[in-house]
Amino acid sequence: MSVLIYVELDNGSIKKTSLEAVAYGAKVAENTGDKAVVLAIGQAASSELEIAGKYGASKVLHASDEKLSHENSLAYADVLAQAAGQEGSKIIILSKSGLGDAMAARAAAKLKAGVVSGVTALPEINGSFKVTRGIFTGKAFATTEMKSDIKILVVKKNVIEIDENDVASASAVIETFSPQLRDADFQASVVNVEKASSELSLTEAQVIVSGGRGMKGPEHWQPLLDLARALGAATGCSKPVSDLDWRPHHEHIGQTGIKVAPNLYIACGISGAIQHLAGVNGSKCIVVINKDPEAPFFKAADYGIVGDVFEILPKLTEAAKNM
Amino acid sequence: MKILVCISNVPDTTAKITFTDNDTRLNKNGVQYIIGPYDDYALARGVELKEQSGGTLTVLHVGEADADPQIRKALAIGADDAIRINADPLDSYFVAVQIAHVAQQNNYDLILMGRESIDYNSGVVHGLVGEMLGIASYSPVMKLDIEGGSATISREIDGGKEILKAPLPLVLGCQEPIAEWKIPNMRGIMTARTKPLNVVEPVSLDEMTVPEKYFLPAPKGACKMIPAAEAGTLIRLLRTEAKVL
């Protein structure tokens, strides 16, 4: 028996959110007396996959068929279900992302498994199996009992602290995994992929600097970009900014955009409509810069500065460079 | 083309969320309900595609009678008929089984829904339904065109977008800017009254997950204000006090 954890790869390396999922899965396995087994799909060097061992995995199944090089949630879900069958896994863990949700859903239907997405804490295993998850876009939480024989958990970012300087020296055994691939999963053809390779992903970023209408127009974004560069941060924006085409749609953070959970979220000229707050309430620390002292966002902030963003941002950038 | 659009009935995005019955149920008192915002996008694109292709559009909701006003609104926006599965769903798997059961009897070319509901935020129903029907599912879809039994889909991926071409039938989770939300006009509201809204009982299945208790996040502490003239000190505080840099 094993707890199976799927890890997402980014240019051949395990994503940080997936390493969190490995650490989470290892803790669950410890609790249930099982082994933590990792599944990686796509191209990656063994030396990269072995890192999963440092976070508690004893084995990594690596499916590296050329046909799986491009992200394909249908085929990946099939591979996940087959890996779970091989390992006799009753608990399957993925990290929360578009791919994680898609794979979890299709694997759940294949395995007749209960699925809970948006898990925010380790499960309570005591005769029953209970998980806590965020609902109403972070405005509340639900404790849910999972009654199915096979359970699939999609875990949010930052649920478990991992310190790269404080991990075990163990490394996982790498095992080639050769699943049966179905032609039906490869009927779609990829016409084009547009990915800004230089940009940090909002869902992976530890720091996000985000702008609202208070930035007064796309031509005034440079001070915000300068601060983001100085902090090694990703950039985001509010819905009105995205609607006005000041910034690309994939930067839109909020209830109907991307939900983020960085360590630090810096909001520049964003008043803090409830729909925007719903997208950032997973952040560890929120900084709000706004000239309006009555901006509702200050109520949700840890630190605030009332003033002109165009005067404050360069000061922050200067201080960040001298850090 | 036969289109099915699945809609959720959710508290308005600005609703204050509280719980009742010893925190085991959502307190619906004074809460304004709406069609899920993502489902509204799916519905809007579904109506546009129906108008282009001359097909039919059925709207489906898994829920109780208090959702009927939202279903009627969907009919007013342009759906031809509606199905309500009469249940109080608390689990994505349950919802997916109900949708798949209806879909299996009707051979839809396209099943559209929002990328997620804004109450339970699971984002897994489209994938579950796709797998249950043995057809492909993609989400979140930002652009959708249909031509000759094939769909061209633009969907959001981490840090960018991907354009796919896939044969019908498909299940798609939608989000903006796939279409502009549609507001029903007076003629639509009048005709919606006469369009069929069929209520059917759910398929029974074993419970997979059961919500036990709800709770609110711990209240936020006070915001520490930094004078604008000393803005630079914020970076130091973020390092030494908040420990987030």
Coordinates of C-alpha atoms in Angstrom, one line a residue:
Chain A
M1 CA 0.0 0.0 0.0
S2 CA 1.2 3.5 -0.7
V3 CA 0.2 7.1 -0.8
L4 CA 0.7 8.3 -4.4
I5 CA 1.7 11.8 -5.1
Y6 CA 1.8 13.4 -8.5
V7 CA 4.5 16.0 -9.1
E8 CA 4.4 18.6 -11.9
L9 CA 7.6 19.2 -13.8
D10 CA 8.8 22.6 -15.1
N11 CA 11.7 22.3 -17.5
G12 CA 12.7 19.0 -16.0
S13 CA 12.5 20.1 -12.4
I14 CA 9.9 19.3 -9.8
K15 CA 7.8 22.4 -9.1
K16 CA 8.0 23.9 -5.6
T17 CA 4.2 23.4 -5.1
S18 CA 4.7 19.7 -6.0
L19 CA 7.5 19.4 -3.5
E20 CA 5.0 20.7 -0.9
A21 CA 2.6 18.0 -2.1
V22 CA 5.4 15.4 -1.6
A23 CA 6.0 16.6 2.0
Y24 CA 2.3 16.6 2.6
G25 CA 1.9 13.0 1.2
A26 CA 4.9 11.8 3.2
K27 CA 3.2 13.0 6.4
V28 CA -0.1 11.3 5.4
A29 CA 1.9 8.1 4.6
E30 CA 3.6 8.3 8.0
N31 CA 0.1 8.5 9.6
T32 CA -1.3 5.6 7.7
G33 CA 1.8 3.4 7.9
D34 CA 2.2 3.4 4.1
K35 CA 5.0 4.4 1.8
A36 CA 5.0 7.7 -0.1
V37 CA 5.4 7.0 -3.8
V38 CA 5.8 9.8 -6.4
L39 CA 4.7 9.8 -10.0
A40 CA 6.4 12.2 -12.5
I41 CA 5.3 12.4 -16.1
G42 CA 7.5 13.9 -18.8
Q43 CA 11.1 14.5 -19.4
A44 CA 13.4 14.9 -16.3
A45 CA 16.8 13.8 -15.2
S46 CA 17.0 11.2 -12.5
S47 CA 19.1 13.6 -10.4
E48 CA 16.1 16.0 -10.4
L49 CA 13.6 13.3 -9.5
E50 CA 15.7 12.0 -6.7
I51 CA 15.1 15.3 -4.9
A52 CA 11.6 13.9 -4.0
G53 CA 13.4 11.6 -1.6
K54 CA 14.5 14.6 0.5
Y55 CA 10.9 15.4 1.1
G56 CA 9.9 11.9 2.2
A57 CA 9.3 9.9 -1.0
S58 CA 10.8 6.4 -1.1
K59 CA 10.2 5.8 -4.8
V60 CA 9.6 7.8 -7.9
L61 CA 7.7 6.3 -10.9
H62 CA 8.8 8.1 -14.0
A63 CA 6.7 7.9 -17.1
S64 CA 8.8 9.5 -19.8
D65 CA 7.2 8.3 -23.1
E66 CA 7.8 10.8 -25.8
K67 CA 4.0 11.1 -26.3
L68 CA 3.7 12.5 -22.8
S69 CA 6.2 15.3 -23.3
H70 CA 3.4 17.8 -23.9
E71 CA 1.0 18.4 -21.0
N72 CA -2.1 16.4 -21.6
S73 CA -4.5 16.1 -18.7
L74 CA -6.5 13.3 -20.3
A75 CA -3.4 11.0 -20.8
Y76 CA -1.8 12.1 -17.5
A77 CA -5.0 11.2 -15.6
D78 CA -4.9 7.8 -17.2
V79 CA -1.2 7.3 -16.2
L80 CA -2.1 8.4 -12.7
A81 CA -4.9 5.9 -12.4
Q82 CA -2.7 3.1 -13.7
A83 CA 0.1 4.0 -11.3
A84 CA -2.4 4.0 -8.4
G85 CA -3.6 0.5 -9.5
Q86 CA 0.0 -0.8 -9.7
E87 CA 0.9 0.6 -6.3
G88 CA -2.4 -0.2 -4.6
S89 CA -2.8 3.4 -3.6
K90 CA -5.9 4.3 -1.6
I91 CA -4.8 7.9 -1.2
I92 CA -3.7 10.1 -4.1
I93 CA -2.4 13.6 -3.7
L94 CA -1.9 16.4 -6.3
S95 CA -1.1 20.1 -5.9
K96 CA -3.8 22.6 -6.8
S97 CA -3.4 23.9 -10.3
G98 CA -5.4 23.7 -13.6
L99 CA -3.6 20.5 -14.4
G100 CA -3.9 19.1 -10.9
D101 CA -7.7 19.6 -10.9
A102 CA -8.2 18.2 -14.4
M103 CA -6.1 15.1 -13.6
A104 CA -7.8 14.6 -10.2
A105 CA -11.2 14.8 -11.7
R106 CA -10.7 12.3 -14.5
A107 CA -8.7 9.9 -12.3
A108 CA -11.5 10.1 -9.7
A109 CA -14.1 9.0 -12.3
K110 CA -11.8 6.2 -13.5
L111 CA -11.1 4.9 -10.0
K112 CA -14.6 5.7 -8.5
A113 CA -12.8 7.8 -5.9
G114 CA -14.0 10.7 -3.8
V115 CA -12.2 13.9 -4.7
V116 CA -11.7 17.0 -2.6
S117 CA -10.0 20.0 -4.2
G118 CA -8.6 23.0 -2.3
V119 CA -7.4 21.1 0.7
T120 CA -5.9 23.5 3.3
A121 CA -4.6 21.2 6.1
L122 CA -3.3 17.7 6.8
P123 CA -6.2 15.2 7.1
E124 CA -7.6 14.1 10.4
I125 CA -7.3 10.3 10.3
N126 CA -9.0 8.7 13.3
G127 CA -11.4 5.9 12.3
S128 CA -12.7 8.3 9.7
F129 CA -10.8 10.5 7.1
K130 CA -11.5 14.2 7.3
V131 CA -10.0 17.0 5.3
T132 CA -10.4 20.8 5.5
R133 CA -10.8 22.8 2.4
G134 CA -11.4 26.4 1.4
I135 CA -14.8 27.3 0.1
F136 CA -16.5 30.5 -1.1
T137 CA -13.2 31.6 -2.6
G138 CA -11.4 31.6 0.7
K139 CA -14.2 33.3 2.6
A140 CA -14.9 30.1 4.6
F141 CA -13.7 26.6 5.2
A142 CA -15.4 23.2 5.3
T143 CA -14.4 20.0 7.1
T144 CA -15.4 17.2 4.9
E145 CA -15.4 13.4 5.6
M146 CA -14.2 11.3 2.7
K147 CA -16.0 8.0 2.7
S148 CA -14.9 6.5 -0.6
D149 CA -12.4 3.6 -0.6
I150 CA -10.0 5.6 -2.8
K151 CA -9.5 9.2 -1.9
I152 CA -8.0 12.0 -4.1
L153 CA -6.8 15.2 -2.4
V154 CA -5.9 18.3 -4.4
V155 CA -3.8 20.4 -1.9
K156 CA -3.4 24.2 -2.0
K157 CA -0.1 25.9 -1.9
N158 CA 1.6 26.8 1.4
V159 CA -0.4 24.2 3.4
I160 CA 2.8 22.7 4.5
E161 CA 6.1 24.5 5.2
I162 CA 9.1 23.1 3.4
D163 CA 12.5 24.4 4.1
E164 CA 15.0 23.5 1.4
N165 CA 17.9 23.9 3.9
D166 CA 16.3 21.5 6.3
V167 CA 15.5 18.4 4.3
A168 CA 16.6 14.8 4.8
S169 CA 19.6 13.6 2.8
A170 CA 17.6 10.6 1.6
S171 CA 17.0 10.2 -2.1
A172 CA 14.2 8.2 -3.8
V173 CA 14.6 5.2 -6.0
I174 CA 13.7 6.0 -9.6
E175 CA 11.6 3.4 -11.4
T176 CA 10.6 3.6 -15.0
F177 CA 6.9 3.5 -15.4
S178 CA 5.5 2.4 -18.8
P179 CA 1.7 2.8 -18.8
Q180 CA -0.7 1.8 -21.6
L181 CA -1.5 4.9 -23.6
R182 CA -4.9 5.2 -25.2
D183 CA -5.2 6.8 -28.7
A184 CA -8.5 8.5 -27.5
D185 CA -6.4 10.7 -25.2
F186 CA -4.4 12.1 -28.0
Q187 CA -7.2 13.2 -30.4
A188 CA -6.7 16.9 -29.8
S189 CA -3.9 18.7 -31.7
V190 CA -2.0 21.6 -30.1
V191 CA -2.1 24.5 -32.6
N192 CA 0.0 26.9 -30.6
V193 CA 1.4 27.6 -27.1
E194 CA 2.1 31.1 -26.0
K195 CA 4.1 31.2 -22.9
A196 CA 6.0 34.2 -21.5
S197 CA 9.1 32.2 -20.6
S198 CA 10.7 35.2 -18.8
E199 CA 7.8 35.7 -16.5
L200 CA 7.4 34.1 -13.1
S201 CA 4.3 32.1 -12.8
L202 CA 1.7 33.7 -10.5
T203 CA 0.7 30.4 -8.9
E204 CA 4.3 29.5 -8.1
A205 CA 5.6 33.0 -7.1
Q206 CA 6.6 33.7 -3.5
V207 CA 6.2 37.4 -4.0
I208 CA 3.6 39.2 -6.2
V209 CA 3.4 42.9 -7.0
S210 CA 0.0 43.8 -8.4
G211 CA -1.5 47.0 -9.8
G212 CA -5.0 48.4 -10.0
R213 CA -6.6 51.4 -11.7
G214 CA -4.6 53.7 -9.3
M215 CA -1.6 53.0 -11.7
K216 CA -3.5 55.4 -14.1
G217 CA -2.7 53.6 -17.3
P218 CA -0.5 50.9 -18.9
E219 CA 2.2 53.5 -19.7
H220 CA 2.7 54.1 -16.0
W221 CA 3.5 50.4 -15.1
Q222 CA 7.3 50.8 -15.0
P223 CA 7.7 51.7 -11.3
L224 CA 5.7 48.6 -10.4
L225 CA 7.8 46.4 -12.8
D226 CA 11.0 47.9 -11.3
L227 CA 9.9 46.9 -7.7
A228 CA 8.9 43.4 -9.0
R229 CA 12.3 43.0 -10.6
A230 CA 14.1 44.1 -7.4
L231 CA 12.1 41.6 -5.3
G232 CA 12.2 38.8 -7.8
A233 CA 8.5 39.0 -7.9
A234 CA 5.7 38.1 -10.4
T235 CA 3.3 40.8 -11.5
G236 CA -0.5 40.7 -11.3
C237 CA -3.4 43.1 -11.7
S238 CA -7.0 43.7 -10.8
K239 CA -10.0 42.8 -13.0
P240 CA -10.6 46.4 -14.2
V241 CA -7.0 46.7 -15.4
S242 CA -7.3 43.4 -17.3
D243 CA -10.7 44.5 -18.7
L244 CA -9.2 47.7 -19.9
D245 CA -6.3 45.7 -21.6
W246 CA -3.7 47.6 -19.6
R247 CA -2.2 44.2 -18.7
P248 CA -2.6 40.7 -20.2
H249 CA -5.6 38.6 -19.0
H250 CA -3.4 35.9 -17.4
E251 CA -2.3 38.5 -14.8
H252 CA -5.8 39.1 -13.6
I253 CA -6.0 38.1 -9.9
G254 CA -9.4 37.7 -8.2
Q255 CA -12.5 35.7 -7.8
T256 CA -13.0 35.3 -11.6
G257 CA -9.2 35.4 -12.3
I258 CA -6.3 33.6 -10.7
K259 CA -6.3 32.8 -7.0
V260 CA -2.9 33.3 -5.5
A261 CA -1.2 32.4 -2.3
P262 CA 2.2 34.0 -2.1
N263 CA 4.3 34.8 1.0
L264 CA 4.0 38.4 0.1
Y265 CA 1.3 40.3 -1.9
I266 CA 1.9 44.0 -2.6
A267 CA -1.2 45.8 -4.0
C268 CA -0.5 49.1 -5.7
G269 CA -3.5 51.4 -6.4
I270 CA -6.0 48.6 -5.8
S271 CA -9.0 49.6 -3.7
G272 CA -9.8 46.0 -2.7
A273 CA -13.2 45.0 -4.0
I274 CA -14.5 41.9 -2.3
Q275 CA -13.9 39.9 -5.6
H276 CA -10.3 40.9 -5.6
L277 CA -9.8 40.0 -2.0
A278 CA -11.2 36.6 -2.7
G279 CA -8.3 36.0 -5.0
V280 CA -5.6 37.0 -2.6
N281 CA -6.8 35.9 0.8
G282 CA -4.5 32.9 0.8
S283 CA -1.4 35.3 0.9
K284 CA 0.7 35.1 4.1
C285 CA 1.3 38.8 4.2
I286 CA -0.5 41.6 2.3
V287 CA 0.9 45.1 1.8
V288 CA -1.5 47.8 0.5
I289 CA -0.3 51.1 -1.1
N290 CA -3.2 53.5 -1.9
K291 CA -3.7 57.2 -1.7
D292 CA -7.2 56.7 -0.3
P293 CA -7.0 56.0 3.5
E294 CA -10.6 54.6 3.3
A295 CA -9.7 52.0 0.7
P296 CA -11.3 48.7 1.9
F297 CA -8.2 46.8 1.1
F298 CA -6.4 48.3 4.2
K299 CA -8.8 46.2 6.4
A300 CA -7.4 43.0 4.9
A301 CA -3.8 44.2 4.9
D302 CA -0.9 43.4 7.3
Y303 CA 1.0 46.6 6.3
G304 CA -0.3 49.7 4.7
I305 CA 1.1 53.0 3.2
V306 CA -1.3 55.9 2.4
G307 CA 0.2 57.9 -0.4
D308 CA 1.0 58.3 -4.1
V309 CA 2.1 55.0 -5.6
F310 CA 4.4 56.8 -8.0
E311 CA 6.3 58.4 -5.1
I312 CA 6.3 55.3 -2.9
L313 CA 7.2 52.6 -5.4
P314 CA 10.7 54.0 -6.3
K315 CA 11.5 54.3 -2.5
L316 CA 10.5 50.6 -2.0
T317 CA 12.6 49.6 -5.1
E318 CA 15.6 51.5 -3.8
A319 CA 15.3 49.8 -0.4
A320 CA 14.8 46.4 -2.0
K321 CA 18.0 46.9 -4.1
N322 CA 19.9 47.7 -0.9
M323 CA 18.6 44.7 1.0
Chain B
M1 CA -25.7 21.1 -32.8
K2 CA -27.0 20.0 -29.4
I3 CA -25.6 22.0 -26.5
L4 CA -26.0 21.4 -22.8
V5 CA -25.0 24.2 -20.4
C6 CA -24.7 23.3 -16.7
I7 CA -25.3 26.2 -14.3
S8 CA -24.8 26.6 -10.6
N9 CA -26.9 28.7 -8.2
V10 CA -24.6 30.5 -5.9
P11 CA -24.5 33.4 -3.4
D12 CA -23.7 36.7 -5.0
T13 CA -19.9 37.5 -5.1
T14 CA -20.5 40.2 -2.5
A15 CA -22.6 38.1 -0.1
K16 CA -21.5 37.9 3.5
I17 CA -21.0 34.2 4.3
T18 CA -22.3 32.8 7.7
F19 CA -23.4 29.4 8.9
T20 CA -26.4 28.1 10.8
D21 CA -27.5 24.9 12.5
N22 CA -24.4 24.6 14.6
D23 CA -22.2 25.5 11.6
T24 CA -23.5 22.6 9.5
R25 CA -25.4 24.6 6.9
L26 CA -25.0 27.9 5.0
N27 CA -27.2 30.6 6.3
K28 CA -29.3 31.6 3.3
N29 CA -31.1 34.4 5.1
G30 CA -30.8 37.6 3.2
V31 CA -28.4 36.1 0.7
Q32 CA -28.9 37.1 -3.0
Y33 CA -28.4 34.1 -5.4
I34 CA -27.1 34.3 -8.9
I35 CA -26.1 32.1 -11.8
G36 CA -22.4 31.2 -11.1
P37 CA -20.3 33.9 -12.9
Y38 CA -18.2 31.3 -14.8
D39 CA -21.4 29.5 -15.8
D40 CA -22.8 32.8 -17.1
Y41 CA -19.9 33.0 -19.5
A42 CA -20.5 29.4 -20.6
L43 CA -24.2 30.2 -21.1
A44 CA -23.5 33.3 -23.1
R45 CA -21.1 31.4 -25.5
G46 CA -23.6 28.6 -25.7
V47 CA -26.3 30.9 -26.8
E48 CA -24.0 32.5 -29.4
L49 CA -23.0 29.1 -30.8
K50 CA -26.7 28.0 -31.0
E51 CA -27.6 31.1 -32.9
Q52 CA -24.8 30.5 -35.3
S53 CA -25.5 26.8 -35.9
G54 CA -29.2 26.7 -35.5
G55 CA -29.1 23.9 -32.9
T56 CA -30.7 23.5 -29.5
L57 CA -29.5 24.6 -26.1
T58 CA -30.6 22.9 -22.9
V59 CA -29.7 24.3 -19.5
L60 CA -29.2 21.9 -16.6
H61 CA -29.0 22.6 -12.9
V62 CA -28.6 20.1 -10.0
G63 CA -30.4 21.7 -7.1
E64 CA -33.6 22.5 -5.4
A65 CA -36.6 24.6 -6.4
D66 CA -35.1 27.8 -5.0
A67 CA -32.9 27.8 -8.1
D68 CA -35.8 28.1 -10.5
P69 CA -35.6 31.9 -10.9
Q70 CA -31.9 31.5 -12.1
I71 CA -33.0 28.7 -14.4
R72 CA -35.7 30.9 -15.8
K73 CA -33.2 33.6 -16.3
A74 CA -31.0 31.2 -18.3
L75 CA -34.1 30.4 -20.4
A76 CA -34.7 34.2 -20.9
I77 CA -31.1 34.6 -22.1
G78 CA -31.7 32.0 -24.8
A79 CA -31.8 28.4 -23.7
D80 CA -34.6 26.4 -25.3
D81 CA -35.5 24.2 -22.4
A82 CA -34.2 23.3 -18.9
I83 CA -33.7 20.3 -16.7
R84 CA -33.5 20.6 -12.9
I85 CA -32.2 17.5 -11.0
N86 CA -34.1 17.8 -7.8
A87 CA -31.4 17.4 -5.1
D88 CA -29.3 19.3 -2.6
P89 CA -25.9 18.4 -3.8
L90 CA -22.9 18.6 -1.5
D91 CA -20.3 16.7 -3.5
S92 CA -18.8 17.3 -7.0
Y93 CA -19.0 13.5 -7.8
F94 CA -22.7 13.5 -7.1
V95 CA -23.3 16.5 -9.4
A96 CA -21.1 15.0 -12.1
V97 CA -23.0 11.7 -12.0
Q98 CA -26.3 13.5 -12.5
I99 CA -25.0 15.6 -15.4
A100 CA -23.5 12.5 -17.0
H101 CA -26.7 10.5 -16.6
V102 CA -28.7 13.2 -18.5
A103 CA -26.0 13.6 -21.1
Q104 CA -25.9 9.8 -21.8
Q105 CA -29.6 9.9 -22.8
N106 CA -29.3 12.9 -25.1
N107 CA -26.0 12.8 -27.0
Y108 CA -25.0 16.4 -26.7
D109 CA -22.2 17.6 -29.0
L110 CA -21.0 20.2 -26.5
I111 CA -21.4 20.3 -22.7
L112 CA -20.4 23.7 -21.3
M113 CA -20.1 24.9 -17.7
G114 CA -18.1 27.3 -15.7
R115 CA -14.5 26.5 -14.8
E116 CA -15.7 26.2 -11.2
S117 CA -18.6 27.2 -9.0
I118 CA -17.8 30.1 -6.7
D119 CA -19.3 28.4 -3.7
Y120 CA -17.4 25.1 -3.4
N121 CA -14.6 26.1 -5.9
S122 CA -13.7 22.5 -6.7
G123 CA -13.2 22.9 -10.5
V124 CA -13.5 19.2 -11.0
V125 CA -17.1 18.7 -12.3
H126 CA -16.2 19.1 -16.1
G127 CA -13.3 16.6 -15.8
L128 CA -15.5 14.1 -13.9
V129 CA -18.3 14.4 -16.5
G130 CA -15.9 14.1 -19.4
E131 CA -14.4 10.9 -18.0
M132 CA -17.8 9.4 -17.1
L133 CA -19.0 10.0 -20.7
G134 CA -15.7 8.8 -22.2
I135 CA -15.1 12.1 -24.0
A136 CA -12.4 14.8 -23.7
S137 CA -12.7 17.7 -21.2
Y138 CA -10.7 21.0 -21.2
S139 CA -10.6 23.9 -18.8
P140 CA -10.4 26.9 -18.4
V141 CA -11.5 27.8 -21.9
M142 CA -11.2 31.5 -22.9
K143 CA -12.1 31.3 -26.5
L144 CA -14.2 28.7 -28.4
D145 CA -15.1 28.3 -32.1
I146 CA -16.8 25.4 -33.7
E147 CA -16.5 24.4 -37.3
G148 CA -17.4 21.1 -39.0
G149 CA -17.5 18.9 -36.0
S150 CA -14.4 20.2 -34.5
A151 CA -13.6 22.9 -31.8
T152 CA -10.8 25.4 -31.7
I153 CA -10.1 26.1 -28.0
S154 CA -8.0 28.7 -26.4
R155 CA -7.3 27.9 -22.8
E156 CA -5.3 29.4 -20.0
I157 CA -2.2 27.5 -18.9
D158 CA 0.3 28.5 -16.3
G159 CA 1.7 31.9 -17.5
G160 CA 0.2 31.9 -20.9
K161 CA -2.3 30.2 -23.2
E162 CA -2.6 27.1 -25.4
I163 CA -4.7 26.7 -28.6
L164 CA -6.1 23.3 -29.2
K165 CA -8.1 21.7 -32.0
A166 CA -10.3 18.9 -30.8
P167 CA -13.1 16.8 -32.2
L168 CA -16.7 17.0 -30.7
P169 CA -18.2 15.9 -28.4
L170 CA -16.5 17.8 -25.6
V171 CA -17.0 19.0 -22.1
L172 CA -15.6 22.4 -21.4
G173 CA -15.1 24.6 -18.3
C174 CA -15.4 28.2 -19.4
Q175 CA -14.2 31.6 -18.1
E176 CA -14.0 35.1 -19.4
P177 CA -13.4 36.4 -22.1
I178 CA -15.1 33.5 -23.9
A179 CA -18.2 35.8 -24.4
E180 CA -19.9 38.9 -22.9
W181 CA -22.5 38.1 -20.2
K182 CA -26.0 38.4 -21.6
I183 CA -28.8 40.3 -20.0
P184 CA -32.3 39.0 -20.7
N185 CA -34.5 41.4 -22.6
M186 CA -38.3 41.8 -22.0
R187 CA -39.2 39.4 -24.9
G188 CA -36.8 36.8 -23.5
I189 CA -38.3 37.1 -20.0
M190 CA -41.8 36.7 -21.4
T191 CA -41.0 33.7 -23.6
A192 CA -39.0 32.0 -20.8
R193 CA -42.3 31.6 -18.9
T194 CA -43.6 29.2 -21.5
K195 CA -40.4 27.2 -22.1
P196 CA -40.2 23.8 -20.5
L197 CA -38.4 23.3 -17.1
N198 CA -38.4 19.6 -16.4
V199 CA -37.8 18.5 -12.9
V200 CA -36.3 15.0 -12.5
E201 CA -35.3 13.0 -9.5
P202 CA -31.6 12.2 -9.0
V203 CA -29.8 9.0 -9.7
S204 CA -28.8 7.5 -6.4
L205 CA -25.2 6.7 -5.5
D206 CA -23.0 6.0 -2.5
E207 CA -21.7 9.0 -0.7
M208 CA -18.2 9.9 -1.6
T209 CA -17.5 13.0 0.5
V210 CA -19.8 14.6 3.1
P211 CA -19.3 18.1 4.5
E212 CA -19.5 17.9 8.2
K213 CA -18.8 21.4 9.5
Y214 CA -18.2 24.9 8.2
F215 CA -16.1 27.7 9.7
L216 CA -14.9 31.2 9.0
P217 CA -11.2 32.2 8.8
A218 CA -9.7 33.7 11.9
P219 CA -10.1 37.5 12.0
K220 CA -7.3 39.5 10.5
G221 CA -5.1 41.6 12.9
A222 CA -4.8 45.3 12.6
C223 CA -3.0 46.8 9.6
K224 CA 0.4 48.3 10.5
M225 CA 0.6 51.7 8.8
I226 CA 3.9 53.1 7.6
P227 CA 4.2 56.8 6.9
A228 CA 4.7 57.5 3.2
A229 CA 7.9 59.5 4.0
E230 CA 9.4 56.3 5.5
A231 CA 8.2 53.9 2.8
G232 CA 11.7 52.3 2.6
T233 CA 11.4 51.0 6.1
L234 CA 8.7 48.7 5.0
I235 CA 11.2 46.4 3.2
R236 CA 13.1 46.0 6.4
L237 CA 9.9 45.1 8.3
L238 CA 9.0 42.6 5.7
R239 CA 12.4 40.9 6.2
T240 CA 12.8 41.1 9.9
E241 CA 9.3 41.2 11.3
A242 CA 7.0 39.5 8.8
K243 CA 9.9 37.2 7.5
V244 CA 8.4 37.1 4.0
L245 CA 11.4 38.4 2.1

